[in-house]
Coordinates of N, CA and C in Angstrom, one line a residue:
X1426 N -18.1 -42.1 45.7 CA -17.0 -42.6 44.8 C -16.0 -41.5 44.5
X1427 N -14.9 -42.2 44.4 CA -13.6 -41.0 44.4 C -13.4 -41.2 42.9
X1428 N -12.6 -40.0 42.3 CA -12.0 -39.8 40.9 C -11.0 -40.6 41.4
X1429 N -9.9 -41.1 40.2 CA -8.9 -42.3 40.1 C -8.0 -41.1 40.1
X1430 N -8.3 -40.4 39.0 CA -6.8 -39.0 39.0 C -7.0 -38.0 39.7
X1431 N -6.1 -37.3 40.0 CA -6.2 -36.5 40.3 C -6.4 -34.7 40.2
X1432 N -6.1 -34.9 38.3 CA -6.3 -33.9 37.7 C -8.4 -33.7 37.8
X1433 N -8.4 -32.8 37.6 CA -9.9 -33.2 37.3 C -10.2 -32.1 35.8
X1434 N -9.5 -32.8 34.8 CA -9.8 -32.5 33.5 C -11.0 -33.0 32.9
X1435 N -11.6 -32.3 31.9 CA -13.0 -33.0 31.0 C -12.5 -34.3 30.5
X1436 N -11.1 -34.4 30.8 CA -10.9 -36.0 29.9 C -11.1 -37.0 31.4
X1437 N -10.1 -36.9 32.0 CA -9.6 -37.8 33.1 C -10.4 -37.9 34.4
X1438 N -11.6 -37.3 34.3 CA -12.7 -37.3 35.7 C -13.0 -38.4 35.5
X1439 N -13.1 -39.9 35.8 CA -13.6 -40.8 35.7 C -13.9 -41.3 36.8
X1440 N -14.8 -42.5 37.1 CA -15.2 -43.0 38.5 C -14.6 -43.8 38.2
X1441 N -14.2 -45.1 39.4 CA -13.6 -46.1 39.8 C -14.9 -47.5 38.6
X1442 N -16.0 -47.0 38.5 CA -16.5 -48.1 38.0 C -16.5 -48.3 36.7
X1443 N -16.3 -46.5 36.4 CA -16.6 -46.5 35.0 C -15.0 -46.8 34.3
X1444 N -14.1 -47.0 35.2 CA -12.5 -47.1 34.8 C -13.0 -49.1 34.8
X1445 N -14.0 -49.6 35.8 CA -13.8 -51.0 36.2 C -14.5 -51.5 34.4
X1446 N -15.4 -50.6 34.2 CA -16.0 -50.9 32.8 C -15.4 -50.7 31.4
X1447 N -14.7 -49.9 31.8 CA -13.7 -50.2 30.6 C -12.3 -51.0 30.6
X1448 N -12.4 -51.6 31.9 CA -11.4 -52.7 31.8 C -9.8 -52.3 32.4
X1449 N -9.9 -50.7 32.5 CA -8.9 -50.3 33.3 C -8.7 -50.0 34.6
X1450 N -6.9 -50.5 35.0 CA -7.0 -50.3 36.1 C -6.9 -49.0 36.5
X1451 N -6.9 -48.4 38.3 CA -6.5 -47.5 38.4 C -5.1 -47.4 38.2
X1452 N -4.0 -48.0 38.1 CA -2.5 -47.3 37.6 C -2.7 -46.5 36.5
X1453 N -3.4 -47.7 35.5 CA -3.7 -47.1 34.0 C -3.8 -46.0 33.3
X1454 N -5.4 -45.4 34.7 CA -5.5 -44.0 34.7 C -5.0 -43.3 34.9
X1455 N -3.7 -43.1 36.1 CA -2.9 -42.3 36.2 C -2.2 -41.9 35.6
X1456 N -1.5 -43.4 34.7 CA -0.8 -42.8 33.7 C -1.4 -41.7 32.5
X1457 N -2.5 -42.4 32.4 CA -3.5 -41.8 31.0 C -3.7 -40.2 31.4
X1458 N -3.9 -40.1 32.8 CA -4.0 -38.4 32.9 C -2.4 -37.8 33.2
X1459 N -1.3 -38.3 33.3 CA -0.3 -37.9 32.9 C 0.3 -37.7 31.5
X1460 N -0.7 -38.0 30.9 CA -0.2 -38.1 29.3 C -1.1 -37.0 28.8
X1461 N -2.6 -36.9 29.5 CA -3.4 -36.3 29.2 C -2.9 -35.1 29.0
X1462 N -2.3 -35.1 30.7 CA -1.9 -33.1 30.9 C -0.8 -33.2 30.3
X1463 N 0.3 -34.1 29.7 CA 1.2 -33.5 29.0 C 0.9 -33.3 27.6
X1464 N -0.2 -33.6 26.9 CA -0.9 -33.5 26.2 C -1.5 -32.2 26.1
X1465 N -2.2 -32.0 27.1 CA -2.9 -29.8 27.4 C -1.5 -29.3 27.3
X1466 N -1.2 -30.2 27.8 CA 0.0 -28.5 27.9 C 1.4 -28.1 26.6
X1467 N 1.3 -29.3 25.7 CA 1.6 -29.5 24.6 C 0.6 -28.7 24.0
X1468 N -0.6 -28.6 24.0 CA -1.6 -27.9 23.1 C -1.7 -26.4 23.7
X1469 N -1.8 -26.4 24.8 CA -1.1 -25.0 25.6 C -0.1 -24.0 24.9
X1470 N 1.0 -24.6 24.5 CA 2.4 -24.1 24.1 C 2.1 -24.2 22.5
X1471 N 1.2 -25.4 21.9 CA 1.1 -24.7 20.3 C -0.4 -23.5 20.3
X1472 N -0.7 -23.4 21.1 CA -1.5 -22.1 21.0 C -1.0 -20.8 21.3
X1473 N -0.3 -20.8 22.6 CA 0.4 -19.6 22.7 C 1.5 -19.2 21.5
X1474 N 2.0 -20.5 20.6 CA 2.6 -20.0 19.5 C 2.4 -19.8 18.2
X1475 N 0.9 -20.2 18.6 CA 0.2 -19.7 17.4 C 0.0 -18.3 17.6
X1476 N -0.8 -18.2 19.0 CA -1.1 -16.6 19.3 C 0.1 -15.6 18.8
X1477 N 1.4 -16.1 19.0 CA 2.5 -15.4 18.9 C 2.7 -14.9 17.6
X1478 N 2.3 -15.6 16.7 CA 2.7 -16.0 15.1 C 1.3 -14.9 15.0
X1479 N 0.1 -14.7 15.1 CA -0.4 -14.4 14.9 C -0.5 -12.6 15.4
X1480 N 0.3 -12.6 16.0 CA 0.8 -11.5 16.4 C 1.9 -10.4 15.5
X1481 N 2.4 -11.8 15.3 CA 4.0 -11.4 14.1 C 3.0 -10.7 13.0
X1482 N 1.7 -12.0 12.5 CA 1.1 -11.6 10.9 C 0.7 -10.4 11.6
X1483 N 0.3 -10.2 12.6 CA -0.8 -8.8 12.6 C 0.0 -7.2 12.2
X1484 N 1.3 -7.3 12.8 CA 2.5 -6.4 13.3 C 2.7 -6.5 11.4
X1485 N 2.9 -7.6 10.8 CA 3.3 -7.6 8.8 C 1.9 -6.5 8.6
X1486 N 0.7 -7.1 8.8 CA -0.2 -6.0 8.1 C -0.2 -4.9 8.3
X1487 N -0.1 -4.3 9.5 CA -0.1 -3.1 10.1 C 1.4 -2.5 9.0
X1488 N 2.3 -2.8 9.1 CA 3.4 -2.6 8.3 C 2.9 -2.3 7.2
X1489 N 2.5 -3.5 6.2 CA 1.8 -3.3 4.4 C 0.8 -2.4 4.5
X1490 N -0.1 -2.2 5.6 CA -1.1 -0.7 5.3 C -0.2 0.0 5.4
X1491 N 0.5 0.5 6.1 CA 1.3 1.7 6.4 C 2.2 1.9 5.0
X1492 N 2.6 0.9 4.4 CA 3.3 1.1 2.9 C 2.7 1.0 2.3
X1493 N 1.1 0.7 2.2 CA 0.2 0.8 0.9 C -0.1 2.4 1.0
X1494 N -0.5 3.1 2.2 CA -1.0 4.4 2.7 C 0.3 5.3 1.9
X1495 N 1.5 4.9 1.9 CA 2.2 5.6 1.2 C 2.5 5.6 -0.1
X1496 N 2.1 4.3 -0.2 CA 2.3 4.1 -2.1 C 1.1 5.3 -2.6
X1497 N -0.2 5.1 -2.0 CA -1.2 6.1 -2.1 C -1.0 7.2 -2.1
X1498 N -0.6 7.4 -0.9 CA 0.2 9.3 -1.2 C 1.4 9.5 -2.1
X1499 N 2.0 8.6 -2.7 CA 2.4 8.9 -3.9 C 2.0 9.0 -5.2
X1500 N 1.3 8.2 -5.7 CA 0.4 7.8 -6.5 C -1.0 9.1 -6.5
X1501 N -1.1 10.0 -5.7 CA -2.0 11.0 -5.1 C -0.9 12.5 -5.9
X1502 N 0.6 12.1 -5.4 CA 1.6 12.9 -5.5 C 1.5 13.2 -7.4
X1503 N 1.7 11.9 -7.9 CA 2.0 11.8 -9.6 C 0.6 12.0 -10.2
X1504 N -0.2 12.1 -9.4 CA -1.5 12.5 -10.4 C -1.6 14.1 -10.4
X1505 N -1.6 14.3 -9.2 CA -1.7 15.6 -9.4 C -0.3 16.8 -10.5
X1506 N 0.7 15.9 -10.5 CA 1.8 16.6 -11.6 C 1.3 16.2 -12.9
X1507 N 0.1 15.0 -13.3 CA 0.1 14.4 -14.0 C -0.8 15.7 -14.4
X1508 N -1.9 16.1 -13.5 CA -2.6 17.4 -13.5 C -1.9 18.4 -14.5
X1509 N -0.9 18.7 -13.6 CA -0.1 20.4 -13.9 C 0.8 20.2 -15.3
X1510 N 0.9 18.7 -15.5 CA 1.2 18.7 -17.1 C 0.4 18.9 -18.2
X1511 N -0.6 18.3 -17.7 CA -1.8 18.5 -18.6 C -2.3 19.6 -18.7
X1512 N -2.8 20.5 -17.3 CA -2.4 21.9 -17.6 C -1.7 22.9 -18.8
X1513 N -0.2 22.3 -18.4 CA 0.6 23.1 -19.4 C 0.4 22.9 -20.5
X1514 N 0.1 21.0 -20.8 CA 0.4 21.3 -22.7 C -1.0 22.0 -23.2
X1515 N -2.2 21.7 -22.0 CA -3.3 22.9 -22.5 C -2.8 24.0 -22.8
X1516 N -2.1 24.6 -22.0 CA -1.5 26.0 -22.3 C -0.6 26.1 -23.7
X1517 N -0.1 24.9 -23.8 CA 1.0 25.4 -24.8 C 0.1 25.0 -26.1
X1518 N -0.9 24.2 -26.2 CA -2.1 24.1 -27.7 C -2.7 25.2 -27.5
X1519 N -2.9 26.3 -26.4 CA -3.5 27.4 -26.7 C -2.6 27.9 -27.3
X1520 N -1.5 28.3 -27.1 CA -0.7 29.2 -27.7 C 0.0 29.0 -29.1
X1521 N -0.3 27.3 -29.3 CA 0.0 27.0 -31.1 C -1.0 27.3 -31.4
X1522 N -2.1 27.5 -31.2 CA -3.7 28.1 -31.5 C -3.7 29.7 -32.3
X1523 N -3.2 30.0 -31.0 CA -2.4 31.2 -31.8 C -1.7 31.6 -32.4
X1524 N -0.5 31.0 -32.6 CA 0.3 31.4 -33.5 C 0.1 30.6 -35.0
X1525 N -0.9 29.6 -34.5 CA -1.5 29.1 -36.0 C -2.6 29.8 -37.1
X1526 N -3.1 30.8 -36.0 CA -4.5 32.2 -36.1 C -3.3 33.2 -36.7
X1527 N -2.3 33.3 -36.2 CA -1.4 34.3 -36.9 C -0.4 34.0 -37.9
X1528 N -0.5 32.6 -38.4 CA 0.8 32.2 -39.3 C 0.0 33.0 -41.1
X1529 N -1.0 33.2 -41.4 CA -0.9 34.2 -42.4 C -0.4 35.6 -42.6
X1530 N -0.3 35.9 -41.0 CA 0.2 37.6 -41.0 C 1.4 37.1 -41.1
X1531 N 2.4 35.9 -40.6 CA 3.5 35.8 -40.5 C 4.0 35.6 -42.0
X1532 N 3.3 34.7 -42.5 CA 3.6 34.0 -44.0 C 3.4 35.1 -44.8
X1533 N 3.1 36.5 -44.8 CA 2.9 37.5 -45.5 C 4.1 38.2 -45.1
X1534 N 4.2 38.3 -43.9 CA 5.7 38.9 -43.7 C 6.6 38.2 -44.2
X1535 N 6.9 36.6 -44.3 CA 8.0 36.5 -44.7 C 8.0 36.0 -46.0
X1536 N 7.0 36.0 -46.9 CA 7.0 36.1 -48.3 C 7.0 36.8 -48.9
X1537 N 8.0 38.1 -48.2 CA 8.3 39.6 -49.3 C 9.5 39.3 -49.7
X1538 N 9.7 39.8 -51.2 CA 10.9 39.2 -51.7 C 12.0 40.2 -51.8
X1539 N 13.3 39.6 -51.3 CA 14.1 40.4 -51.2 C 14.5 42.0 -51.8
X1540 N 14.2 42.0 -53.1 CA 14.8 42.7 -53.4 C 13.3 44.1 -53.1
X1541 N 12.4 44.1 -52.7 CA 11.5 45.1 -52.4 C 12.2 45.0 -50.6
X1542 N 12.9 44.5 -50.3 CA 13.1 44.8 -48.8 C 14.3 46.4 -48.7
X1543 N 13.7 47.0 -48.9 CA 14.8 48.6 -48.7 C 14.7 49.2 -47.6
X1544 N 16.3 49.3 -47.2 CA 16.4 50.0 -45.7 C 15.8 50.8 -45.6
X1545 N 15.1 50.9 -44.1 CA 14.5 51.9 -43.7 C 15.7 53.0 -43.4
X1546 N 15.2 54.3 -44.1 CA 16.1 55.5 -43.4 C 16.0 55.7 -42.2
X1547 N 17.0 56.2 -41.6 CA 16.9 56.7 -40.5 C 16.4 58.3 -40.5
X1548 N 15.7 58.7 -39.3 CA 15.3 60.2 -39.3 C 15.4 60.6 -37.9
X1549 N 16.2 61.7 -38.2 CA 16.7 62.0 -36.9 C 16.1 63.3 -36.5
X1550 N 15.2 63.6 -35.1 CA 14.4 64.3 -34.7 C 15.2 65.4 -34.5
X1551 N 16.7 65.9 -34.6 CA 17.4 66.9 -34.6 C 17.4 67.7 -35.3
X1552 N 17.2 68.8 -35.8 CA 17.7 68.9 -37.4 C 19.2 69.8 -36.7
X1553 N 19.8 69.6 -38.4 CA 21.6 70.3 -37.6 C 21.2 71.3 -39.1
X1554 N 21.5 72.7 -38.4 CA 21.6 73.7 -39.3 C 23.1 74.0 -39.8
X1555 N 22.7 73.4 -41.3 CA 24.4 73.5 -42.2 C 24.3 75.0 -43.0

């Protein structure tokens, strides 16, 4: 027994009896596997454009890692200043540390009252023979 079409798709292989059993003629079939393959190949063309699309998304992520990988190295960038600030104000609470350890030598210096403040003479390591 011969196939009716000529395609020989998983749809359209049919025998002449099994077309006689479902009541179809052979024209019928031909048509039906003309529709069939324009049908594959309809499904053909939304797959390759899916593939395509799916190619676009792939090319977007590759993109967003590449700008997340930089936000990171930024974000890597400000911590580490965020570092060297913290650093500094350590440094600068050490040094009001200090000058907090010293504000009674200072507050003694500057709580002498004017009038005991008397110029220092000057002395001059020459002497001049008058």
């Amino acid at each position: 027994m011969k196939n009716i079409c000529r395609i020989t798709c998983c749809v359209c292989v049919t025998s002449e009896i099994e077309a006689k059993i479902v009541g179809l003629r052979p024209g019928n079939m031909r048509n039906r596997s003309k529709m069939t393959g324009n049908r594959l190949e309809m499904v053909r063309d939304h797959l390759e454009m899916i593939g395509d699309r799916l190619e676009i998304i792939e090319d977007h992520l590759e993109i967003v890692g590449n700008r997340l990988e930089i936000i990171g190295n930024h974000l890597e960038m400000v911590g580490d200043r965020l570092e060297i600030i913290g650093d500094h104000l350590e440094m600068i609470g050490d040094r009001l540390e200090i000058i907090g350890d010293r504000s009674p030598i200072i507050s003694r210096w500057v709580n002498i009252p004017l009038e005991s403040k008397q110029p220092i003479p000057r002395q001059s390591h020459v002497k001049l023979n008058n």
